[in-house]
Coordinates of C-alpha atoms in Angstrom, one line a residue:
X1 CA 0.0 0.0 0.0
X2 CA 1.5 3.2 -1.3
X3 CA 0.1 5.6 1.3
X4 CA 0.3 5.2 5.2
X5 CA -2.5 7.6 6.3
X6 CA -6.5 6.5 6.1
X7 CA -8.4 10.1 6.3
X8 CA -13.0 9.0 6.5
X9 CA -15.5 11.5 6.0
X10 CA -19.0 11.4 6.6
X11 CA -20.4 14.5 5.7
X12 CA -20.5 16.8 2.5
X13 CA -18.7 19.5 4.8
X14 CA -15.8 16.9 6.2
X15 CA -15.1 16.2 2.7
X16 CA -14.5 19.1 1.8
X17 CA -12.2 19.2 4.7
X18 CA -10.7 15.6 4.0
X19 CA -9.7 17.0 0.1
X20 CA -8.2 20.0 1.7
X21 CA -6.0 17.6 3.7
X22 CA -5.3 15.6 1.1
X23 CA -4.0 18.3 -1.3
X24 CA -1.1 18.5 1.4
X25 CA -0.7 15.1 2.8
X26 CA -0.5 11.8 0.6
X27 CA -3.4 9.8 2.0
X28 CA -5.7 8.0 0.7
X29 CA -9.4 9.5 1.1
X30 CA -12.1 7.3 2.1
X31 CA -15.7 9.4 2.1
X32 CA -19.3 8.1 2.2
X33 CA -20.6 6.7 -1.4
X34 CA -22.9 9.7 -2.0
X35 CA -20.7 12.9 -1.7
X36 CA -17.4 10.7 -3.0
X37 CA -15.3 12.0 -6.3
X38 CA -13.4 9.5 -8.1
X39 CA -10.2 10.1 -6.7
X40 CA -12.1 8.8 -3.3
X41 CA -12.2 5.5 -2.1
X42 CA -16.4 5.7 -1.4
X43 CA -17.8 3.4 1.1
X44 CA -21.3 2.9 2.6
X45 CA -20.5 1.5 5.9
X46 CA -17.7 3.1 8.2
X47 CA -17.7 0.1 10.3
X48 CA -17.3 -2.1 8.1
X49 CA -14.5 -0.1 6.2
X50 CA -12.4 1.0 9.4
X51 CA -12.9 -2.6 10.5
X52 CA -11.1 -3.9 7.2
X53 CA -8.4 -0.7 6.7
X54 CA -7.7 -0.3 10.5
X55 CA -4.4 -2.8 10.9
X56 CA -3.1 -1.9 7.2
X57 CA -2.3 2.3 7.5
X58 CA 0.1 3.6 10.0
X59 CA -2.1 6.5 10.9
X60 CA -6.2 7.4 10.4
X61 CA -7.5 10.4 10.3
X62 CA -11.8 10.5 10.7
X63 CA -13.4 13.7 10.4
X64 CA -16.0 12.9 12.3
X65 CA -18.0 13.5 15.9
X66 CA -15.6 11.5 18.6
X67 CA -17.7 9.4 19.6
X68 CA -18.4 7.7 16.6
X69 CA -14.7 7.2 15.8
X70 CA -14.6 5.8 19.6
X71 CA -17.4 3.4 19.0
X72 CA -16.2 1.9 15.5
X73 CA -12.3 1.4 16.5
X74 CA -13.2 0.3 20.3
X75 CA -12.4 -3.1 18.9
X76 CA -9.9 -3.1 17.1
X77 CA -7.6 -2.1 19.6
X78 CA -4.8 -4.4 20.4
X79 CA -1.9 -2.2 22.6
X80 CA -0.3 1.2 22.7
X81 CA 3.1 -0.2 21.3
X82 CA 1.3 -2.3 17.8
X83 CA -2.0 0.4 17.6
X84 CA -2.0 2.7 14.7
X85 CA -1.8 6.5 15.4
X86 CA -5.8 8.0 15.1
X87 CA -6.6 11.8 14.7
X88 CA -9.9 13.5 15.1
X89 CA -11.1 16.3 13.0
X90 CA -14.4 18.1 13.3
X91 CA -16.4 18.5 9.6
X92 CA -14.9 22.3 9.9
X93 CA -11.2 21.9 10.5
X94 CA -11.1 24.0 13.2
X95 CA -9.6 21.2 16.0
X96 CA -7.2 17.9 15.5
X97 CA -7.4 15.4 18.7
X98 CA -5.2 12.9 18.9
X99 CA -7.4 10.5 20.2
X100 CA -5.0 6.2 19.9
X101 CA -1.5 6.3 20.1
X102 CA -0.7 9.4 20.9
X103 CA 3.4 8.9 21.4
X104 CA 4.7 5.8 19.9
X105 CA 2.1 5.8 17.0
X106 CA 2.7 9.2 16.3
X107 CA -0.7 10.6 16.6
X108 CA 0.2 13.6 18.6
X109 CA 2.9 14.5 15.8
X110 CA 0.3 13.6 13.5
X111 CA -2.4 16.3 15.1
X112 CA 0.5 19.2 15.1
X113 CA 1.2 18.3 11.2
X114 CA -2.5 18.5 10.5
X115 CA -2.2 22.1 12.2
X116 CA 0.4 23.3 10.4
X117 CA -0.9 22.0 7.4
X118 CA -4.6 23.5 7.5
X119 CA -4.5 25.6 10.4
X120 CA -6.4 23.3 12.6
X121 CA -5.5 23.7 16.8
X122 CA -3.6 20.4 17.7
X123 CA -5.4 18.5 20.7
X124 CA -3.0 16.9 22.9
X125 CA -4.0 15.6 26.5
X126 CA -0.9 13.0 27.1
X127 CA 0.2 14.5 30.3
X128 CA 3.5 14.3 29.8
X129 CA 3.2 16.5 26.3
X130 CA 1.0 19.1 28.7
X131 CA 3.8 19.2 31.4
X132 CA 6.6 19.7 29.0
X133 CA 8.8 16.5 30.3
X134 CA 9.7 14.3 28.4
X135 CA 8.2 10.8 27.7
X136 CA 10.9 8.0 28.0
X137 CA 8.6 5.4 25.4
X138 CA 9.2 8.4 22.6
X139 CA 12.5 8.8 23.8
X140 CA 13.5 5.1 23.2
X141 CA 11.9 5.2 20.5
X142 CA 13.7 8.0 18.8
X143 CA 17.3 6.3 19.6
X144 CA 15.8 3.1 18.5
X145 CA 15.7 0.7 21.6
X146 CA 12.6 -1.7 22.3
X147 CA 10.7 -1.3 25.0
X148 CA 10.6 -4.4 27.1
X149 CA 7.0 -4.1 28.6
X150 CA 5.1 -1.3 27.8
X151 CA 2.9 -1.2 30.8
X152 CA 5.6 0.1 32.4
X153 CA 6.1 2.9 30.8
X154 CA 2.8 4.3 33.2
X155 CA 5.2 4.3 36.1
X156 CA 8.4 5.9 34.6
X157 CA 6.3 9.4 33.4
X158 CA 4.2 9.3 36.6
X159 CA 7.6 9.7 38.1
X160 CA 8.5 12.4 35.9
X161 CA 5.6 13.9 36.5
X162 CA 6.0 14.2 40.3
X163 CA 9.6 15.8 40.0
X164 CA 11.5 12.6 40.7
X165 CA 14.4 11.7 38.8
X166 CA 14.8 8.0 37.8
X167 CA 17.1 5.9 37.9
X168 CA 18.8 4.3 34.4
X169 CA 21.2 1.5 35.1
X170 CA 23.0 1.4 31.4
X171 CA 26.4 -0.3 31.3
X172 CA 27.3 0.4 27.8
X173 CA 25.5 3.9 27.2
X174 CA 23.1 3.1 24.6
X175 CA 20.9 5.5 25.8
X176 CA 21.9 9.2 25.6
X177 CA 19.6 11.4 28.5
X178 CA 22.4 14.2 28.0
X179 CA 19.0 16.6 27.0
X180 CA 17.5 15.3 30.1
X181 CA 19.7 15.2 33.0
X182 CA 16.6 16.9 35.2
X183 CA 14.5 14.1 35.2
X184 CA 16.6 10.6 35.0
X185 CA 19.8 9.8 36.4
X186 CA 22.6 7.4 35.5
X187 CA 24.0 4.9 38.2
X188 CA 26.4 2.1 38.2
X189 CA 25.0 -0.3 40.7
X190 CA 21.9 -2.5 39.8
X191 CA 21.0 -2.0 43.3
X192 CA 19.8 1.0 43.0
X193 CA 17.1 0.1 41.4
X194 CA 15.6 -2.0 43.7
X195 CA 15.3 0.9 46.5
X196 CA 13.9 3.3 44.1
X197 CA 10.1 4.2 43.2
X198 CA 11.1 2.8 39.7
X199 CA 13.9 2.5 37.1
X200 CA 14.9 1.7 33.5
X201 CA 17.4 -0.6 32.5
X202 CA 19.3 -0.4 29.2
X203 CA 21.2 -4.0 28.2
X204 CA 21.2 -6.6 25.6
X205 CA 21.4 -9.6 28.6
X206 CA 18.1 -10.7 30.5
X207 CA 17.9 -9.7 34.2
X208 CA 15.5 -9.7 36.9
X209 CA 14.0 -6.6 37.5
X210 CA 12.4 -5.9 40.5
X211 CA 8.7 -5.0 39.8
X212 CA 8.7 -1.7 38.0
X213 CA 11.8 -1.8 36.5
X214 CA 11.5 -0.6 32.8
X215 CA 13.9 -3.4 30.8
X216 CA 14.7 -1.1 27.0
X217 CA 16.7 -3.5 24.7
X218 CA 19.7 -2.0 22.3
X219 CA 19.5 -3.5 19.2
X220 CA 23.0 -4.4 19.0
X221 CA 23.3 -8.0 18.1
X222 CA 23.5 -10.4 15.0
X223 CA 22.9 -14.1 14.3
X224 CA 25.3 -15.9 12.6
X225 CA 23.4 -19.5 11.1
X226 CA 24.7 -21.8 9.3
X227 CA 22.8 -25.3 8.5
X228 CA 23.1 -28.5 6.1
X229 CA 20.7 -28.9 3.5
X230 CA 16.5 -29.5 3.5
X231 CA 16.9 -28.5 7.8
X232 CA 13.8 -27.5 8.6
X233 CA 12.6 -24.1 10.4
X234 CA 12.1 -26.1 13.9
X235 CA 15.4 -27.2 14.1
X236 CA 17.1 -24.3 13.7
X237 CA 14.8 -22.6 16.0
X238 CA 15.4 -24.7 18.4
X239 CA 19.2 -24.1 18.4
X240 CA 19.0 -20.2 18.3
X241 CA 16.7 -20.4 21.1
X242 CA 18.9 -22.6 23.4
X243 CA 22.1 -20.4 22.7
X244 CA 20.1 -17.1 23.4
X245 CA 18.6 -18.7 26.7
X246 CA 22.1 -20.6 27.9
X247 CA 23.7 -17.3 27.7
X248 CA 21.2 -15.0 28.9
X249 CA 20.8 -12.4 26.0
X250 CA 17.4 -10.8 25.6
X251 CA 16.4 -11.9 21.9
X252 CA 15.0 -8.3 21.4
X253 CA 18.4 -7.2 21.0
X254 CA 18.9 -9.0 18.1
X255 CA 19.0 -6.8 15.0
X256 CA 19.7 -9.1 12.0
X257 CA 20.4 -13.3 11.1
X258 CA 23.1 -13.9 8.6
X259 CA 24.2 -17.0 6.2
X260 CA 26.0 -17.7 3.1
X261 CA 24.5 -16.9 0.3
X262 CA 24.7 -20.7 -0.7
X263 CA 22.1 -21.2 1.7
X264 CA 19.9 -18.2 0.0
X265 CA 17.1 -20.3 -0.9
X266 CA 16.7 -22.5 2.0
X267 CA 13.7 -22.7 3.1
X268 CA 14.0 -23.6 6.5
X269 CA 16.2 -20.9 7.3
X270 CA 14.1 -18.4 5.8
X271 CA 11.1 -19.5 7.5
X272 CA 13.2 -19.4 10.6
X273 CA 14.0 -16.2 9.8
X274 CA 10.1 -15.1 9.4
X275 CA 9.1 -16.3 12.6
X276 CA 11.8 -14.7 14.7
X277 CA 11.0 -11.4 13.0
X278 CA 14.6 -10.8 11.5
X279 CA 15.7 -9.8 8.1
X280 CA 18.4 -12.2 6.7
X281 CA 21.7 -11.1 4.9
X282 CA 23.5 -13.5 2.5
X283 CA 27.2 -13.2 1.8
X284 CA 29.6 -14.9 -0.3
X285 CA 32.2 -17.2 0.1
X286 CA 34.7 -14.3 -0.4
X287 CA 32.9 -12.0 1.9
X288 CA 33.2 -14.8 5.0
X289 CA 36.4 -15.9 3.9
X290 CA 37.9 -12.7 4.8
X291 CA 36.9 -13.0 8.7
X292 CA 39.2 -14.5 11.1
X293 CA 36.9 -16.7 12.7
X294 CA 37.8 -18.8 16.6
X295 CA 36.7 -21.8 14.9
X296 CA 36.8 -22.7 11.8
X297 CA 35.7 -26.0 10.1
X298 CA 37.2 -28.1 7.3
X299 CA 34.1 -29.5 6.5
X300 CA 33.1 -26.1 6.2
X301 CA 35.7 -25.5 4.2
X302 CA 35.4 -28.3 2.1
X303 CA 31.6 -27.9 0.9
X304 CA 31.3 -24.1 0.9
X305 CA 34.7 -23.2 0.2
X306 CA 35.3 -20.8 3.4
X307 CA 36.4 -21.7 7.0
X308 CA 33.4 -21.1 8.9
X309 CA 29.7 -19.9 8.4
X310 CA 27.7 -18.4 11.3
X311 CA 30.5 -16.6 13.0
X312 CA 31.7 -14.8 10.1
X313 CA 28.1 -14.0 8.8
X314 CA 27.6 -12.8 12.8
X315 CA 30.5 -11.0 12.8
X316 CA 30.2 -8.7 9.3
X317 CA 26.6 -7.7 10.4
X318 CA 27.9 -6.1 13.5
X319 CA 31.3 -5.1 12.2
X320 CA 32.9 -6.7 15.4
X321 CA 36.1 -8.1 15.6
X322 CA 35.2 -11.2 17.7
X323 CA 31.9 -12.9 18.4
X324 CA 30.3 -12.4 21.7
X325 CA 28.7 -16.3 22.0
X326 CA 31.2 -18.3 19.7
X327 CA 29.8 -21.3 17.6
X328 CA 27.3 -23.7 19.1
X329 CA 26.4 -27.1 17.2
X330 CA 23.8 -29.2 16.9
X331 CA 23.2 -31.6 14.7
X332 CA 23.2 -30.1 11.4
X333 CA 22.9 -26.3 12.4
X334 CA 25.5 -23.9 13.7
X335 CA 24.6 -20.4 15.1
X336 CA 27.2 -17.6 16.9
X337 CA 26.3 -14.1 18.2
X338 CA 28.1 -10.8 17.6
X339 CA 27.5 -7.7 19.1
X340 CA 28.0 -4.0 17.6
X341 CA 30.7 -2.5 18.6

């Protein structure tokens, strides 16, 4: 789908304001059958439309009363962190609520574009936005770290909003709060955490966090697979699974699976790949062959012409010089771990 933004109109007046938006927006226009144009997408029932184009736009826009946009997307909702951004206009432009999603779906950046673009007042009640403090699920989302339960993220702000600053326990700095040194605070023992009101903890290993304890997961490390022919997906799930649990790495910190490009229509290992929610990166021979790997294999060597599979492949995604979890076997799959630098 070539557009990311569902705008609905219901009225002859809200579709005149729906085309003015889309003259400055790329959307596509959805307006009821008997005032629709042909560059509209008419429809005849809005419940059965939003039902069908809810999960497939990033962002909807309805220009429309409130609660009818309440009552039609009330059950489609899944969670804050998966829920696409949704806007409410009134038919005359004057006011843009953000209504779903208003940080990490981008809805209340959504309703301050749609002001700038048509003049309308932005509506933003996220308390956080109306304090002026800042909102730490936007700002790990913005440096790119996954948030490990987002039910926590109620705790962090309500913290922030009472003047308290939090503690972040980050051993490697992924996150930079250099803009907000009034309202967290970095500390070197885990401790800490465990006597304080709440907390955040930045790493790529699994912990356990006392009970509102915020984990946020770098995504800083690549899989390295290798596997024999016609393995199937299970198998090699099973390995990757047993290596990320034996050494305690949080698999949300995984970034990327690579292989050799030998191995670029195996279907196992791309359904593997599916499932775990990574892309996959093929190299060649030459590529891996110019990594210094711990341990090679001849029989590597042998069928595939290069000294070893899955901690070179691991190693080139994260440009690292060694591999943080070397080379684990089973029976016909091999997988490593490398970590960015």
């Amino acid at each position: 789908m070539e557009n990311h933004i569902a705008i609905y109109a219901l009225t002859a007046k809200g579709t005149e304001t729906a085309h003015r938006l889309a003259d400055s927006l790329r959307v596509d226009c959805y307006v009821l059958d008997r005032y629709a144009v042909e560059t509209d997408i008419p429809f005849t029932s809005l419940k059965e439309t939003v039902a069908d184009s809810f999960s497939k736009y990033e962002s909807h826009i309805f220009v429309a009363a409130s609660g009818i946009v309440v009552r039609m997307i009330a059950p489609l909702l899944k969670s804050k962190d998966v829920d696409p951004a949704v806007v409410v206009m009134d038919q005359e432009g004057a006011f843009a609520i953000s209504l779903v999603s208003g940080h990490l779906g981008g809805a209340n950046e959504l309703a301050r574009l749609i002001g700038d673009k048509t003049g309308a007042v932005p509506v933003i009640t996220t308390a956080t936005d109306c304090a002026g403090v800042p909102s730490i699920d936007l700002i790990a989302r913005d440096q790119g770290l996954t948030i490990g339960n987002i039910g926590l993220i109620k705790h962090i702000n309500a913290a922030i909003l009472d003047g308290e600053k939090v503690p972040v326990y980050d051993p490697d700095r992924f996150l930079d709060l250099s803009a907000y040194s009034d309202y967290f605070m970095m500390v070197d023992d885990f401790e800490v955490l465990s006597r304080s009101r709440c907390g955040i903890v930045v790493d790529w290993s699994v912990h356990n966090l006392p009970e509102r304890v915020l984990p946020l997961y770098p995504r800083c490390l690549s899989l390295g697979v290798g596997c024999r022919r016609g393995v199937p997906a299970d198998e090699i799930l099973e390995l990757v699974r047993s290596v990320v649990a034996d050494n305690g790495i949080a698999f949300e910190s995984m970034f990327c699976m690579g292989s050799i490009d030998a191995k670029s229509d195996e279907k196992g290992l791309l359904e593997a790949a599916e499932i775990l929610g990574l892309d996959v990166k093929f190299f060649s021979a030459a590529e891996l062959d110019e990594i210094e790997v711990a341990n090679p294999s001849g029989m590597v060597m042998k069928h595939m012409g290069v000294g070893g599979v899955c901690e070179a492949a691991a190693m080139m995604l994260a440009d690292a010089k060694q591999v943080l979890v070397p080379k684990t076997k089973s029976a016909r799959v091999t997988a490593a771990i490398a970590k960015k630098i």
